[in-house]
Amino acid sequence: MIERIRDEAGAAGPCGGPAGVSRIAPCLRAGLIAMAALAAVAATTAASAQPAVPPASSAASGASASSASSAAKDAGAANDTDAGLGAWWRGTEARWNGWLQVDAAYAWPVSGRFTNLRTKGELRGQGNWGTGLKWRLSARAHYDAAYDLSDHYPPSVKRDQRAEIGLHEAYVDFSRGDWEFRLGKQNIVWGEMVGLFVADVVSAKDLRSFILPEFDQIRIPQWAARAEWFAGDSHLELIWVPFPEVDDIGQPGAEFFPTPLRYEGLGFDVIGEKKPSGKLSNSGVGLRASTLIAGWDLTAFVYRAPDTQPAFQRSLEPGAGGTPTVVYQARYDRVTRIGGTLSKDFDGIVAKAEVVHTDGRSFNQLELDAGNGIVELDTIDWAASIDATPADRWRINAQFYQRAFLDYDSRIGLDHRENGASLLVAHELAPNVDAEMLALTSLNRSDRLVRAMLTWMRGPNVRIRGGVDVFHGHPLGMFGRFADNDRVWVEYRYSF
C-alpha cells in the first residue's frame, strides 16, 4: 500500500543516470530548449485566450504571446547555442529562488557508519511572457560524501547515489476560457495521506531513501500534458503522460533496495530492470473529476499506465560450481487504477478517505516452483484518516489503511486483507521549535517504523531538524526488512 519501490538517476538519459554529473550542460540546455518548444506551442493557443494574470501584470512584463513564440522559435533554431537560449529569455519577467541543504545520517546501533553525508540543492524560477503564458523551471543536484568514506556499498550503488544533477520541473501554463493547460515536466498529485501514497497513482517516486525524505523530495515529476476545466465547485482534469517514469528503487546492495527473497542453498542475483519501452502504446492516460457537495470534497479518477512499482520475475539458472542461481529482474506491467477520494472539515477536525482498485497488479510468489514467480491479482487499497488539533499547539493525525486481494493467492505470503495503522503527533514546544512523532505499523504481524524529530526554525530562511528512525519486524515485512537500518540524522536547510 505504501508505494515502495526507481527515474532519472538510473535511466540512460541526458539528465540522469550514473553519468549525470558529466552531463550538466546538456541536461540544462535540453531542458531550456524543451521549454522553448513548449512555449511556442502554448503561445499559439494563448494568444487568443483571456489573460491568466491581471492586465497590469501583463503590461509590466513587457512581453506578448507573439514575442514569446518568436523567442521560443529562435531558441529552438539555435539548438544548444548560448546565443539562442539568451534570445529565448529576452522579455521574460522572472523570479528565482531555491534552497541548499546539508544532511547527515548515521546507522546505529547495528552498522556504525555514515549512510548520508549529503549536500543537495534546488534552483527554481518562474515568470510569464504576458498574455496568460507562464513558465516554471527548476533543477536539483546533490553530492553524498558517505560513498567516499566507505567500501560497504557495491560500485553500482556508489555510481547511482554518490552524485546527481538533473532537471526537476520544466513546464508552461496557459488558459483558454474555462480551461487551463500545463505542458512539460510536472508533479501530478492526486493523494494526500500522511506517509502513504494510496491515491497518488500518477507520481513515480524516488525511494532510494525509502519513504524517509519529505514527499516533495520523493515524487518524480513526469513529462505530461494536463488540461483542467473549472465550473463553480466542479473540476475536471485530463492528463497524458507519453513516457511514464517508474519508481527509482536504486541498485542491489543499496541501503533501501527492496531485495527479493533469497533461498537457502541457492545462488542469488538481480539483473537490470525491464522498464517499459518508449512506445506511445505505453503512455499513461487519466481522467479525474471533483466537486464540492454540502461541504464534502469528492473526487473520482481512472488512470491506465505501466505500474510504477516493480514485480521481480525470476528464473533458475546454472551457477558456478554446479549450484543453481535464482536470477531476479524487476518488471513493470501495465495496470488500470480506478479510485476516488473524499474529505470534509468538521469544525477543525478533518476527515479524509482514499480508495483505489487496481486491475492485474503483479505480485511475487514464494514457492520456487511457481514458474517465473509472478501472479497477477486484483486489489483494493483504501485508507481513512482523522486530522485534529485537540489543544493549543497540538496536532494529531490517525490513519487506518488496508489492501484487500479480490482474487487471493496464498502463495504470495500475504494475508487476504493486509491492515495497517499510523499515528502522527506534533507539538509546538516553543514559537520556533516543533516536536513530531510518526509511527506506522502492520496490524497483521510485527512490522513497524517509528520516526521522531525536532524542528527549529532559526529565522525565516533557516530550518534545522534532527531525529531518529527505527525499523522493526518480520524480515519480509514492509519495514522489518530494513531492521538493520536504524539511524540518527540531522539536517540543515537554507532557503533563498
mmCIF file of C-alpha atoms in Angstrom, residues 157-470:
data_model
loop_
_atom_site.group_PDB
_atom_site.id
_atom_site.type_symbol
_atom_site.label_atom_id
_atom_site.label_comp_id
_atom_site.label_asym_id
_atom_site.label_seq_id
_atom_site.Cartn_x
_atom_site.Cartn_y
_atom_site.Cartn_z
ATOM 1 C CA VAL A 157 25.402 1.783 -5.797
ATOM 2 C CA LYS A 158 28.155 4.394 -5.492
ATOM 3 C CA ARG A 159 27.705 5.399 -9.135
ATOM 4 C CA ASP A 160 23.965 5.622 -8.699
ATOM 5 C CA GLN A 161 23.742 7.551 -5.439
ATOM 6 C CA ARG A 162 27.002 9.485 -4.892
ATOM 7 C CA ALA A 163 26.241 12.407 -7.220
ATOM 8 C CA GLU A 164 23.391 13.565 -9.386
ATOM 9 C CA ILE A 165 22.198 16.644 -11.230
ATOM 10 C CA GLY A 166 19.097 16.946 -13.300
ATOM 11 C CA LEU A 167 16.134 18.904 -14.486
ATOM 12 C CA HIS A 168 13.332 18.727 -11.930
ATOM 13 C CA GLU A 169 10.412 20.700 -13.337
ATOM 14 C CA ALA A 170 10.042 22.453 -16.699
ATOM 15 C CA TYR A 171 6.600 23.479 -17.869
ATOM 16 C CA VAL A 172 4.454 26.243 -19.306
ATOM 17 C CA ASP A 173 0.924 27.236 -18.238
ATOM 18 C CA PHE A 174 -1.763 28.938 -20.293
ATOM 19 C CA SER A 175 -5.547 29.151 -20.312
ATOM 20 C CA ARG A 176 -8.418 29.357 -22.752
ATOM 21 C CA GLY A 177 -11.874 30.150 -21.431
ATOM 22 C CA ASP A 178 -12.712 27.793 -18.558
ATOM 23 C CA TRP A 179 -9.761 25.531 -19.430
ATOM 24 C CA GLU A 180 -6.232 25.696 -18.043
ATOM 25 C CA PHE A 181 -3.330 23.812 -19.625
ATOM 26 C CA ARG A 182 0.090 22.731 -18.391
ATOM 27 C CA LEU A 183 2.702 21.221 -20.731
ATOM 28 C CA GLY A 184 6.052 19.861 -19.605
ATOM 29 C CA LYS A 185 7.722 18.120 -16.700
ATOM 30 C CA GLN A 186 5.438 18.462 -13.693
ATOM 31 C CA ASN A 187 4.160 16.887 -10.488
ATOM 32 C CA ILE A 188 0.629 15.495 -10.655
ATOM 33 C CA VAL A 189 -0.548 14.795 -7.114
ATOM 34 C CA TRP A 190 -3.858 13.001 -6.551
ATOM 35 C CA GLY A 191 -3.456 11.807 -2.947
ATOM 36 C CA GLU A 192 -2.911 13.496 0.426
ATOM 37 C CA MET A 193 -2.471 10.810 3.098
ATOM 38 C CA VAL A 194 0.298 11.161 5.710
ATOM 39 C CA GLY A 195 3.173 8.786 4.899
ATOM 40 C CA LEU A 196 1.047 6.925 2.324
ATOM 41 C CA PHE A 197 0.631 7.030 -1.457
ATOM 42 C CA VAL A 198 -2.798 5.410 -1.804
ATOM 43 C CA ALA A 199 -4.477 7.638 -4.414
ATOM 44 C CA ASP A 200 -1.217 9.213 -5.603
ATOM 45 C CA VAL A 201 -1.169 6.881 -8.616
ATOM 46 C CA VAL A 202 0.411 9.155 -11.250
ATOM 47 C CA SER A 203 3.613 10.149 -9.468
ATOM 48 C CA ALA A 204 6.666 7.936 -9.656
ATOM 49 C CA LYS A 205 8.798 8.011 -6.519
ATOM 50 C CA ASP A 206 12.484 8.165 -5.696
ATOM 51 C CA LEU A 207 12.635 5.520 -2.973
ATOM 52 C CA ARG A 208 16.388 5.120 -2.678
ATOM 53 C CA SER A 209 15.918 6.577 0.814
ATOM 54 C CA PHE A 210 12.624 4.693 1.290
ATOM 55 C CA ILE A 211 9.778 6.991 2.472
ATOM 56 C CA LEU A 212 12.003 8.906 4.912
ATOM 57 C CA PRO A 213 12.528 12.184 2.970
ATOM 58 C CA GLU A 214 9.805 14.779 2.601
ATOM 59 C CA PHE A 215 7.285 13.965 -0.108
ATOM 60 C CA ASP A 216 8.484 16.788 -2.382
ATOM 61 C CA GLN A 217 11.874 15.020 -2.335
ATOM 62 C CA ILE A 218 10.301 11.638 -3.137
ATOM 63 C CA ARG A 219 7.964 12.484 -6.001
ATOM 64 C CA ILE A 220 9.452 12.364 -9.505
ATOM 65 C CA PRO A 221 7.896 14.849 -11.951
ATOM 66 C CA GLN A 222 6.511 13.377 -15.174
ATOM 67 C CA TRP A 223 6.663 14.771 -18.696
ATOM 68 C CA ALA A 224 2.962 15.282 -19.286
ATOM 69 C CA ALA A 225 0.192 17.309 -20.869
ATOM 70 C CA ARG A 226 -2.568 18.340 -18.474
ATOM 71 C CA ALA A 227 -5.878 20.067 -19.182
ATOM 72 C CA GLU A 228 -8.156 21.280 -16.374
ATOM 73 C CA TRP A 229 -11.705 22.603 -16.632
ATOM 74 C CA PHE A 230 -13.320 24.665 -13.868
ATOM 75 C CA ALA A 231 -17.002 25.459 -13.385
ATOM 76 C CA GLY A 232 -18.184 26.642 -9.989
ATOM 77 C CA ASP A 233 -17.315 23.988 -7.410
ATOM 78 C CA SER A 234 -16.559 21.347 -10.054
ATOM 79 C CA HIS A 235 -13.272 20.474 -11.675
ATOM 80 C CA LEU A 236 -12.276 18.098 -14.486
ATOM 81 C CA GLU A 237 -8.683 17.052 -15.165
ATOM 82 C CA LEU A 238 -7.330 15.193 -18.214
ATOM 83 C CA ILE A 239 -3.718 14.002 -18.351
ATOM 84 C CA TRP A 240 -1.480 12.332 -20.909
ATOM 85 C CA VAL A 241 1.943 11.052 -19.875
ATOM 86 C CA PRO A 242 3.710 9.983 -23.102
ATOM 87 C CA PHE A 243 6.694 8.309 -21.422
ATOM 88 C CA PRO A 244 5.793 7.414 -17.825
ATOM 89 C CA GLU A 245 8.550 7.176 -15.251
ATOM 90 C CA VAL A 246 8.710 4.318 -12.754
ATOM 91 C CA ASP A 247 9.861 4.255 -9.153
ATOM 92 C CA ASP A 248 13.578 4.692 -8.513
ATOM 93 C CA ILE A 249 14.461 1.693 -6.339
ATOM 94 C CA GLY A 250 18.230 2.115 -6.650
ATOM 95 C CA GLN A 251 20.748 -0.664 -7.199
ATOM 96 C CA PRO A 252 21.164 -4.048 -5.454
ATOM 97 C CA GLY A 253 23.170 -3.603 -2.276
ATOM 98 C CA ALA A 254 21.834 -0.109 -1.564
ATOM 99 C CA GLU A 255 20.553 0.805 1.887
ATOM 100 C CA PHE A 256 16.869 0.562 0.980
ATOM 101 C CA PHE A 257 16.861 -1.663 -2.104
ATOM 102 C CA PRO A 258 13.777 -3.959 -1.956
ATOM 103 C CA THR A 259 15.832 -7.161 -2.113
ATOM 104 C CA PRO A 260 13.770 -10.177 -3.277
ATOM 105 C CA LEU A 261 13.603 -13.430 -1.332
ATOM 106 C CA ARG A 262 16.814 -15.441 -1.006
ATOM 107 C CA TYR A 263 16.572 -19.242 -0.991
ATOM 108 C CA GLU A 264 18.899 -21.209 1.252
ATOM 109 C CA GLY A 265 21.425 -23.319 -0.658
ATOM 110 C CA LEU A 266 20.921 -21.473 -3.957
ATOM 111 C CA GLY A 267 22.798 -18.646 -5.609
ATOM 112 C CA PHE A 268 21.245 -15.187 -5.850
ATOM 113 C CA ASP A 269 21.455 -12.439 -8.465
ATOM 114 C CA VAL A 270 19.462 -9.359 -9.503
ATOM 115 C CA ILE A 271 19.926 -8.148 -13.068
ATOM 116 C CA GLY A 272 18.916 -4.867 -14.717
ATOM 117 C CA GLU A 273 15.339 -3.669 -14.662
ATOM 118 C CA LYS A 274 12.982 -4.377 -17.535
ATOM 119 C CA LYS A 275 11.468 -0.914 -17.836
ATOM 120 C CA PRO A 276 8.558 -0.012 -20.129
ATOM 121 C CA SER A 277 9.650 0.732 -23.675
ATOM 122 C CA GLY A 278 9.341 4.224 -25.105
ATOM 123 C CA LYS A 279 6.427 3.285 -27.344
ATOM 124 C CA LEU A 280 3.394 5.547 -27.242
ATOM 125 C CA SER A 281 1.323 2.440 -26.532
ATOM 126 C CA ASN A 282 2.889 2.584 -23.054
ATOM 127 C CA SER A 283 1.619 6.125 -22.473
ATOM 128 C CA GLY A 284 -0.253 6.958 -19.317
ATOM 129 C CA VAL A 285 -3.742 8.407 -19.717
ATOM 130 C CA GLY A 286 -6.030 9.548 -16.956
ATOM 131 C CA LEU A 287 -9.210 11.391 -16.053
ATOM 132 C CA ARG A 288 -10.077 12.936 -12.685
ATOM 133 C CA ALA A 289 -13.270 14.734 -11.694
ATOM 134 C CA SER A 290 -14.002 16.556 -8.442
ATOM 135 C CA THR A 291 -16.821 18.536 -6.916
ATOM 136 C CA LEU A 292 -17.923 20.055 -3.609
ATOM 137 C CA ILE A 293 -21.266 18.878 -2.202
ATOM 138 C CA ALA A 294 -22.543 20.046 1.197
ATOM 139 C CA GLY A 295 -19.001 20.619 2.393
ATOM 140 C CA TRP A 296 -17.732 17.259 1.128
ATOM 141 C CA ASP A 297 -14.828 17.440 -1.325
ATOM 142 C CA LEU A 298 -15.317 14.424 -3.610
ATOM 143 C CA THR A 299 -13.113 13.138 -6.439
ATOM 144 C CA ALA A 300 -13.141 10.157 -8.784
ATOM 145 C CA PHE A 301 -10.418 9.111 -11.202
ATOM 146 C CA VAL A 302 -9.204 6.487 -13.639
ATOM 147 C CA TYR A 303 -5.588 6.088 -14.743
ATOM 148 C CA ARG A 304 -4.007 3.490 -17.041
ATOM 149 C CA ALA A 305 -0.222 3.239 -17.360
ATOM 150 C CA PRO A 306 2.687 0.950 -16.508
ATOM 151 C CA ASP A 307 2.768 0.275 -12.773
ATOM 152 C CA THR A 308 5.306 2.484 -11.014
ATOM 153 C CA GLN A 309 6.073 -0.369 -8.591
ATOM 154 C CA PRO A 310 8.114 -3.335 -9.844
ATOM 155 C CA ALA A 311 7.448 -7.025 -9.534
ATOM 156 C CA PHE A 312 10.531 -9.262 -9.569
ATOM 157 C CA GLN A 313 10.224 -12.068 -12.093
ATOM 158 C CA ARG A 314 12.692 -14.895 -11.555
ATOM 159 C CA SER A 315 14.375 -17.793 -13.295
ATOM 160 C CA LEU A 316 16.584 -20.640 -12.090
ATOM 161 C CA GLU A 317 19.910 -20.604 -13.929
ATOM 162 C CA PRO A 318 23.001 -22.865 -13.751
ATOM 163 C CA GLY A 319 25.531 -21.428 -11.345
ATOM 164 C CA ALA A 320 29.231 -21.709 -10.636
ATOM 165 C CA GLY A 321 30.256 -24.995 -9.052
ATOM 166 C CA GLY A 322 27.001 -26.649 -10.034
ATOM 167 C CA THR A 323 24.872 -24.610 -7.602
ATOM 168 C CA PRO A 324 21.765 -23.214 -9.320
ATOM 169 C CA THR A 325 21.250 -19.453 -9.103
ATOM 170 C CA VAL A 326 17.932 -17.674 -8.670
ATOM 171 C CA VAL A 327 18.043 -14.682 -11.038
ATOM 172 C CA TYR A 328 15.604 -11.817 -10.471
ATOM 173 C CA GLN A 329 14.614 -8.986 -12.800
ATOM 174 C CA ALA A 330 12.273 -6.108 -11.958
ATOM 175 C CA ARG A 331 9.473 -5.533 -14.441
ATOM 176 C CA TYR A 332 6.624 -3.019 -14.673
ATOM 177 C CA ASP A 333 3.310 -4.271 -16.037
ATOM 178 C CA ARG A 334 0.566 -2.060 -17.428
ATOM 179 C CA VAL A 335 -2.332 -1.674 -14.993
ATOM 180 C CA THR A 336 -5.616 0.197 -14.710
ATOM 181 C CA ARG A 337 -6.490 2.013 -11.496
ATOM 182 C CA ILE A 338 -9.928 3.370 -10.641
ATOM 183 C CA GLY A 339 -10.470 5.246 -7.415
ATOM 184 C CA GLY A 340 -11.653 8.249 -5.517
ATOM 185 C CA THR A 341 -11.107 10.479 -2.506
ATOM 186 C CA LEU A 342 -13.266 12.397 -0.076
ATOM 187 C CA SER A 343 -12.619 14.947 2.647
ATOM 188 C CA LYS A 344 -14.616 17.206 4.946
ATOM 189 C CA ASP A 345 -13.819 19.692 7.685
ATOM 190 C CA PHE A 346 -15.954 19.188 10.799
ATOM 191 C CA ASP A 347 -15.202 22.391 12.726
ATOM 192 C CA GLY A 348 -11.445 21.830 12.817
ATOM 193 C CA ILE A 349 -11.480 18.030 12.566
ATOM 194 C CA VAL A 350 -10.662 16.984 9.004
ATOM 195 C CA ALA A 351 -11.780 13.548 7.816
ATOM 196 C CA LYS A 352 -10.269 12.039 4.678
ATOM 197 C CA ALA A 353 -10.541 8.768 2.776
ATOM 198 C CA GLU A 354 -8.961 7.361 -0.371
ATOM 199 C CA VAL A 355 -9.699 4.150 -2.282
ATOM 200 C CA VAL A 356 -8.103 2.616 -5.386
ATOM 201 C CA HIS A 357 -8.968 -0.539 -7.333
ATOM 202 C CA THR A 358 -6.005 -1.912 -9.310
ATOM 203 C CA ASP A 359 -6.644 -4.408 -12.078
ATOM 204 C CA GLY A 360 -3.937 -7.028 -12.664
ATOM 205 C CA ARG A 361 -1.065 -5.868 -10.449
ATOM 206 C CA SER A 362 1.820 -8.360 -10.312
ATOM 207 C CA PHE A 363 2.947 -9.935 -7.035
ATOM 208 C CA ASN A 364 5.767 -12.338 -6.204
ATOM 209 C CA GLN A 365 5.061 -15.936 -5.220
ATOM 210 C CA LEU A 366 7.256 -17.525 -2.569
ATOM 211 C CA GLU A 367 7.310 -21.101 -3.905
ATOM 212 C CA LEU A 368 10.352 -21.682 -6.077
ATOM 213 C CA ASP A 369 8.462 -23.990 -8.450
ATOM 214 C CA ALA A 370 5.912 -21.295 -9.352
ATOM 215 C CA GLY A 371 7.186 -20.587 -12.889
ATOM 216 C CA ASN A 372 8.528 -17.045 -13.171
ATOM 217 C CA GLY A 373 7.312 -16.324 -9.656
ATOM 218 C CA ILE A 374 4.722 -13.738 -10.773
ATOM 219 C CA VAL A 375 0.965 -13.796 -10.316
ATOM 220 C CA GLU A 376 -1.457 -11.040 -11.355
ATOM 221 C CA LEU A 377 -4.086 -10.143 -8.765
ATOM 222 C CA ASP A 378 -6.801 -7.511 -8.441
ATOM 223 C CA THR A 379 -6.601 -5.385 -5.301
ATOM 224 C CA ILE A 380 -8.438 -2.662 -3.441
ATOM 225 C CA ASP A 381 -6.295 -0.264 -1.410
ATOM 226 C CA TRP A 382 -8.010 2.183 0.887
ATOM 227 C CA ALA A 383 -7.236 4.465 3.793
ATOM 228 C CA ALA A 384 -9.198 6.668 6.172
ATOM 229 C CA SER A 385 -7.818 9.385 8.413
ATOM 230 C CA ILE A 386 -8.736 11.948 11.049
ATOM 231 C CA ASP A 387 -6.667 15.123 11.485
ATOM 232 C CA ALA A 388 -7.352 17.218 14.567
ATOM 233 C CA THR A 389 -5.939 19.902 16.857
ATOM 234 C CA PRO A 390 -7.235 18.750 20.275
ATOM 235 C CA ALA A 391 -5.438 21.504 22.171
ATOM 236 C CA ASP A 392 -3.464 24.640 21.552
ATOM 237 C CA ARG A 393 -0.200 23.895 19.683
ATOM 238 C CA TRP A 394 -1.068 20.181 19.297
ATOM 239 C CA ARG A 395 -1.858 18.246 16.126
ATOM 240 C CA ILE A 396 -2.872 14.586 15.839
ATOM 241 C CA ASN A 397 -3.388 12.528 12.682
ATOM 242 C CA ALA A 398 -4.611 8.922 12.879
ATOM 243 C CA GLN A 399 -4.981 6.621 9.866
ATOM 244 C CA PHE A 400 -6.173 3.119 9.086
ATOM 245 C CA TYR A 401 -5.206 1.533 5.779
ATOM 246 C CA GLN A 402 -5.844 -1.789 4.082
ATOM 247 C CA ARG A 403 -5.011 -3.784 0.977
ATOM 248 C CA ALA A 404 -7.651 -6.381 0.121
ATOM 249 C CA PHE A 405 -6.979 -9.042 -2.510
ATOM 250 C CA LEU A 406 -10.085 -9.713 -4.616
ATOM 251 C CA ASP A 407 -8.646 -12.912 -6.121
ATOM 252 C CA TYR A 408 -6.421 -14.087 -3.287
ATOM 253 C CA ASP A 409 -3.417 -16.399 -3.783
ATOM 254 C CA SER A 410 -1.839 -17.633 -0.544
ATOM 255 C CA ARG A 411 1.481 -18.292 -2.318
ATOM 256 C CA ILE A 412 2.354 -14.577 -2.170
ATOM 257 C CA GLY A 413 2.895 -14.887 1.586
ATOM 258 C CA LEU A 414 0.455 -12.096 2.488
ATOM 259 C CA ASP A 415 -2.926 -12.266 4.178
ATOM 260 C CA HIS A 416 -6.194 -11.899 2.312
ATOM 261 C CA ARG A 417 -6.501 -8.462 3.920
ATOM 262 C CA GLU A 418 -3.355 -6.595 4.900
ATOM 263 C CA ASN A 419 -4.192 -3.999 7.542
ATOM 264 C CA GLY A 420 -2.129 -1.165 8.953
ATOM 265 C CA ALA A 421 -2.372 1.985 11.022
ATOM 266 C CA SER A 422 -0.399 5.162 11.569
ATOM 267 C CA LEU A 423 -0.311 7.868 14.212
ATOM 268 C CA LEU A 424 1.255 11.311 13.907
ATOM 269 C CA VAL A 425 1.568 13.522 16.992
ATOM 270 C CA ALA A 426 3.061 17.015 16.657
ATOM 271 C CA HIS A 427 3.514 19.669 19.337
ATOM 272 C CA GLU A 428 4.859 23.204 19.234
ATOM 273 C CA LEU A 429 7.328 23.324 22.118
ATOM 274 C CA ALA A 430 8.209 26.975 21.541
ATOM 275 C CA PRO A 431 7.370 29.595 18.904
ATOM 276 C CA ASN A 432 10.082 28.244 16.581
ATOM 277 C CA VAL A 433 10.528 24.671 17.854
ATOM 278 C CA ASP A 434 8.292 21.699 16.981
ATOM 279 C CA ALA A 435 8.414 18.067 18.097
ATOM 280 C CA GLU A 436 6.909 15.296 15.985
ATOM 281 C CA MET A 437 6.454 11.542 16.233
ATOM 282 C CA LEU A 438 5.168 9.310 13.422
ATOM 283 C CA ALA A 439 4.514 5.582 13.803
ATOM 284 C CA LEU A 440 3.370 3.237 11.024
ATOM 285 C CA THR A 441 2.630 -0.395 11.795
ATOM 286 C CA SER A 442 1.136 -3.514 10.289
ATOM 287 C CA LEU A 443 -1.835 -4.964 12.168
ATOM 288 C CA ASN A 444 -1.247 -8.439 10.701
ATOM 289 C CA ARG A 445 2.258 -9.061 12.019
ATOM 290 C CA SER A 446 5.171 -7.413 13.801
ATOM 291 C CA ASP A 447 6.281 -4.802 11.269
ATOM 292 C CA ARG A 448 6.677 -1.108 12.047
ATOM 293 C CA LEU A 449 8.526 2.166 11.553
ATOM 294 C CA VAL A 450 8.813 4.834 14.246
ATOM 295 C CA ARG A 451 10.152 8.327 13.478
ATOM 296 C CA ALA A 452 10.806 11.086 15.999
ATOM 297 C CA MET A 453 12.190 14.528 15.181
ATOM 298 C CA LEU A 454 12.711 18.079 16.400
ATOM 299 C CA THR A 455 12.465 21.079 14.072
ATOM 300 C CA TRP A 456 13.915 24.518 14.816
ATOM 301 C CA MET A 457 13.047 27.408 12.510
ATOM 302 C CA ARG A 458 16.048 29.662 13.045
ATOM 303 C CA GLY A 459 14.624 32.690 11.296
ATOM 304 C CA PRO A 460 12.640 32.882 8.064
ATOM 305 C CA ASN A 461 15.322 31.230 5.912
ATOM 306 C CA VAL A 462 16.951 28.566 8.093
ATOM 307 C CA ARG A 463 15.482 25.247 9.214
ATOM 308 C CA ILE A 464 17.372 22.772 11.395
ATOM 309 C CA ARG A 465 15.988 19.284 12.044
ATOM 310 C CA GLY A 466 17.220 16.177 13.795
ATOM 311 C CA GLY A 467 15.723 12.831 14.634
ATOM 312 C CA VAL A 468 15.819 9.064 14.787
ATOM 313 C CA ASP A 469 14.253 6.377 12.556
ATOM 314 C CA VAL A 470 13.649 2.890 13.970
#
